[in-house]
Each structure stands twice: as C-alpha cells, then as structure tokens.
C-alpha positions as protocol buffer text, in pm:
chain_id: "A"
residue {
  index: 1
  type: MET
  ca { x: 146 y: -3442 z: -4461 }
}
residue {
  index: 2
  type: ALA
  ca { x: 369 y: -3383 z: -4172 }
}
residue {
  index: 3
  type: MET
  ca { x: 704 y: -3388 z: -4125 }
}
residue {
  index: 4
  type: GLU
  ca { x: 871 y: -3607 z: -3870 }
}
residue {
  index: 5
  type: GLY
  ca { x: 926 y: -3483 z: -3571 }
}
residue {
  index: 6
  type: SER
  ca { x: 694 y: -3185 z: -3588 }
}
residue {
  index: 7
  type: MET
  ca { x: 426 y: -3118 z: -3366 }
}
residue {
  index: 8
  type: PRO
  ca { x: 71 y: -3165 z: -3484 }
}
residue {
  index: 9
  type: ALA
  ca { x: -87 y: -2817 z: -3578 }
}
residue {
  index: 10
  type: TRP
  ca { x: -372 y: -2869 z: -3293 }
}
residue {
  index: 11
  type: LEU
  ca { x: -100 y: -2899 z: -3023 }
}
residue {
  index: 12
  type: GLN
  ca { x: 79 y: -2605 z: -3162 }
}
residue {
  index: 13
  type: SER
  ca { x: -233 y: -2430 z: -3121 }
}
residue {
  index: 14
  type: LEU
  ca { x: -310 y: -2555 z: -2762 }
}
residue {
  index: 15
  type: LEU
  ca { x: 57 y: -2461 z: -2621 }
}
residue {
  index: 16
  type: ILE
  ca { x: -14 y: -2099 z: -2757 }
}
residue {
  index: 17
  type: LEU
  ca { x: -339 y: -2069 z: -2602 }
}
residue {
  index: 18
  type: LEU
  ca { x: -208 y: -2197 z: -2276 }
}
residue {
  index: 19
  type: SER
  ca { x: 105 y: -1979 z: -2296 }
}
residue {
  index: 20
  type: LEU
  ca { x: -132 y: -1671 z: -2354 }
}
residue {
  index: 21
  type: GLY
  ca { x: -347 y: -1767 z: -2101 }
}
residue {
  index: 22
  type: ALA
  ca { x: -45 y: -1773 z: -1849 }
}
residue {
  index: 23
  type: VAL
  ca { x: 68 y: -1427 z: -1937 }
}
residue {
  index: 24
  type: ILE
  ca { x: -266 y: -1257 z: -1916 }
}
residue {
  index: 25
  type: TYR
  ca { x: -310 y: -1443 z: -1567 }
}
residue {
  index: 26
  type: LEU
  ca { x: 26 y: -1325 z: -1441 }
}
residue {
  index: 27
  type: THR
  ca { x: -31 y: -955 z: -1601 }
}
residue {
  index: 28
  type: ILE
  ca { x: -335 y: -908 z: -1376 }
}
residue {
  index: 29
  type: LYS
  ca { x: -173 y: -1074 z: -1073 }
}
residue {
  index: 30
  type: GLN
  ca { x: 123 y: -822 z: -1079 }
}
residue {
  index: 31
  type: ALA
  ca { x: -121 y: -526 z: -1149 }
}
residue {
  index: 32
  type: ARG
  ca { x: -315 y: -629 z: -846 }
}
residue {
  index: 33
  type: ASP
  ca { x: 5 y: -675 z: -631 }
}
residue {
  index: 34
  type: VAL
  ca { x: 111 y: -311 z: -744 }
}
residue {
  index: 35
  type: MET
  ca { x: -250 y: -166 z: -653 }
}
residue {
  index: 36
  type: LYS
  ca { x: -213 y: -318 z: -319 }
}
residue {
  index: 37
  type: LEU
  ca { x: 118 y: -211 z: -249 }
}
residue {
  index: 38
  type: THR
  ca { x: 36 y: 160 z: -360 }
}
residue {
  index: 39
  type: GLU
  ca { x: -261 y: 129 z: -78 }
}
residue {
  index: 40
  type: GLU
  ca { x: -46 y: -26 z: 173 }
}
residue {
  index: 41
  type: THR
  ca { x: 206 y: 301 z: 134 }
}
residue {
  index: 42
  type: GLN
  ca { x: -55 y: 561 z: 122 }
}
residue {
  index: 43
  type: GLU
  ca { x: 56 y: 818 z: 369 }
}
residue {
  index: 44
  type: ARG
  ca { x: -203 y: 1014 z: 556 }
}
residue {
  index: 45
  type: ILE
  ca { x: -149 y: 1368 z: 620 }
}
residue {
  index: 46
  type: TYR
  ca { x: -241 y: 1534 z: 971 }
}
residue {
  index: 47
  type: THR
  ca { x: -255 y: 1903 z: 1090 }
}
residue {
  index: 48
  type: GLU
  ca { x: -186 y: 1974 z: 1459 }
}
residue {
  index: 49
  type: ILE
  ca { x: -344 y: 2281 z: 1615 }
}
residue {
  index: 50
  type: ARG
  ca { x: -281 y: 2427 z: 1951 }
}
residue {
  index: 51
  type: CYS
  ca { x: -595 y: 2562 z: 2118 }
}
residue {
  index: 52
  type: GLY
  ca { x: -435 y: 2696 z: 2441 }
}
residue {
  index: 53
  type: SER
  ca { x: -265 y: 2430 z: 2609 }
}
residue {
  index: 54
  type: ASP
  ca { x: -418 y: 2144 z: 2440 }
}
residue {
  index: 55
  type: VAL
  ca { x: -320 y: 2015 z: 2091 }
}
residue {
  index: 56
  type: ILE
  ca { x: -585 y: 1898 z: 1877 }
}
residue {
  index: 57
  type: LYS
  ca { x: -526 y: 1655 z: 1552 }
}
residue {
  index: 58
  type: ARG
  ca { x: -709 y: 1644 z: 1244 }
}
residue {
  index: 59
  type: ASP
  ca { x: -698 y: 1545 z: 872 }
}
residue {
  index: 60
  type: PHE
  ca { x: -455 y: 1819 z: 659 }
}
residue {
  index: 61
  type: ARG
  ca { x: -699 y: 2061 z: 464 }
}
residue {
  index: 62
  type: GLU
  ca { x: -618 y: 2233 z: 134 }
}
residue {
  index: 63
  type: GLY
  ca { x: -453 y: 2550 z: 253 }
}
residue {
  index: 64
  type: ASP
  ca { x: -345 y: 2457 z: 570 }
}
residue {
  index: 65
  type: TYR
  ca { x: 7 y: 2584 z: 679 }
}
residue {
  index: 66
  type: VAL
  ca { x: 189 y: 2608 z: 1019 }
}
residue {
  index: 67
  type: GLY
  ca { x: 113 y: 2958 z: 1186 }
}
residue {
  index: 68
  type: ALA
  ca { x: -197 y: 3000 z: 1007 }
}
residue {
  index: 69
  type: ALA
  ca { x: -487 y: 3115 z: 1269 }
}
residue {
  index: 70
  type: THR
  ca { x: -788 y: 2852 z: 1260 }
}
residue {
  index: 71
  type: ASP
  ca { x: -1160 y: 2879 z: 1336 }
}
residue {
  index: 72
  type: GLU
  ca { x: -1138 y: 2512 z: 1549 }
}
residue {
  index: 73
  type: CYS
  ca { x: -1109 y: 2735 z: 1853 }
}
residue {
  index: 74
  type: GLU
  ca { x: -1060 y: 3066 z: 2002 }
}
residue {
  index: 75
  type: GLY
  ca { x: -695 y: 3167 z: 1913 }
}
residue {
  index: 76
  type: GLY
  ca { x: -613 y: 2836 z: 1732 }
}
residue {
  index: 77
  type: ARG
  ca { x: -313 y: 2823 z: 1549 }
}
residue {
  index: 78
  type: ILE
  ca { x: -168 y: 2551 z: 1328 }
}
residue {
  index: 79
  type: VAL
  ca { x: 156 y: 2433 z: 1507 }
}
residue {
  index: 80
  type: GLY
  ca { x: 230 y: 2123 z: 1256 }
}
residue {
  index: 81
  type: ILE
  ca { x: 174 y: 1961 z: 922 }
}
residue {
  index: 82
  type: TYR
  ca { x: 320 y: 1621 z: 929 }
}
residue {
  index: 83
  type: ALA
  ca { x: 274 y: 1252 z: 719 }
}
residue {
  index: 84
  type: VAL
  ca { x: 218 y: 918 z: 861 }
}
residue {
  index: 85
  type: THR
  ca { x: 306 y: 615 z: 678 }
}
residue {
  index: 86
  type: PRO
  ca { x: 256 y: 265 z: 753 }
}
residue {
  index: 87
  type: GLN
  ca { x: 595 y: 98 z: 875 }
}
residue {
  index: 88
  type: GLY
  ca { x: 824 y: -214 z: 943 }
}
residue {
  index: 89
  type: GLU
  ca { x: 650 y: -492 z: 1116 }
}
residue {
  index: 90
  type: GLU
  ca { x: 270 y: -379 z: 1040 }
}
residue {
  index: 91
  type: ARG
  ca { x: 338 y: -323 z: 691 }
}
residue {
  index: 92
  type: ALA
  ca { x: 497 y: -694 z: 670 }
}
residue {
  index: 93
  type: LYS
  ca { x: 234 y: -880 z: 835 }
}
residue {
  index: 94
  type: LYS
  ca { x: -32 y: -703 z: 597 }
}
residue {
  index: 95
  type: ARG
  ca { x: 159 y: -883 z: 304 }
}
residue {
  index: 96
  type: GLY
  ca { x: 178 y: -1206 z: 466 }
}
residue {
  index: 97
  type: PHE
  ca { x: 536 y: -1217 z: 551 }
}
residue {
  index: 98
  type: PHE
  ca { x: 663 y: -1438 z: 834 }
}
residue {
  index: 99
  type: SER
  ca { x: 755 y: -1214 z: 1129 }
}
residue {
  index: 100
  type: SER
  ca { x: 914 y: -1337 z: 1480 }
}
residue {
  index: 101
  type: SER
  ca { x: 623 y: -1370 z: 1637 }
}
residue {
  index: 102
  type: SER
  ca { x: 440 y: -1585 z: 1394 }
}
residue {
  index: 103
  type: LEU
  ca { x: 759 y: -1802 z: 1397 }
}
residue {
  index: 104
  type: GLY
  ca { x: 722 y: -1865 z: 1740 }
}
residue {
  index: 105
  type: LEU
  ca { x: 1013 y: -1606 z: 1850 }
}
residue {
  index: 106
  type: ALA
  ca { x: 923 y: -1407 z: 2129 }
}
residue {
  index: 107
  type: ARG
  ca { x: 1127 y: -1069 z: 2205 }
}
residue {
  index: 108
  type: ARG
  ca { x: 1243 y: -1018 z: 2542 }
}
residue {
  index: 109
  type: THR
  ca { x: 1236 y: -672 z: 2673 }
}
C-alpha cells in the first residue's frame, strides 16, 4: 500500500523519464550551438604576394613566411600574412540577434 501523500510509482517513473529527456535535449542543443559558434569565429588566413606593382592575395599555405620568394610570378615575394575573422554586425545577423536595421532604426551618415 502506498502511503498517503506519496506519488504513485508510475508517475515518479514518468517524471524521471521526462527529466532525462529534457536533459538530453538541452545537452544536444548546447553542443550544436557551440559548434555553430566555433564555425562562425573560424578565421581565414591569407598571404599577400607582391608582383612588381601588383599585390595578389591567396590562401595561406604551410611554409609561407614574409620575405619568401614565390613562383606565383617572376620576382614575387610574400609581403604579408594576416587573418580575417567575421566581425560585429555580420556575426550578429548570422546568430539571429536584432540589429538596428531590423528594428527600423536607420543610420544617418
């Protein structure tokens, strides 16, 4: 016999299963959000090469360093290596935050 004021066994089991399901769902959701965030903040690394008076930009290759000669063009040298990351409003739009433009607040220049 059950004591007065205690929950039936089937109700306890149901609550435990619902709680476990909620924890699993939230864990998977958080892991997915972290993966999206790391994708958004991935930086791209570029190499700049000077060919005469022109500057060519290409993806970084292992072994690139400033001052190295390249075979991209005759007499080409690497003059810069830098990383570009998504910033500010672009990243906020990707993540779904409200921006001034979505709220109808136009910038005046």
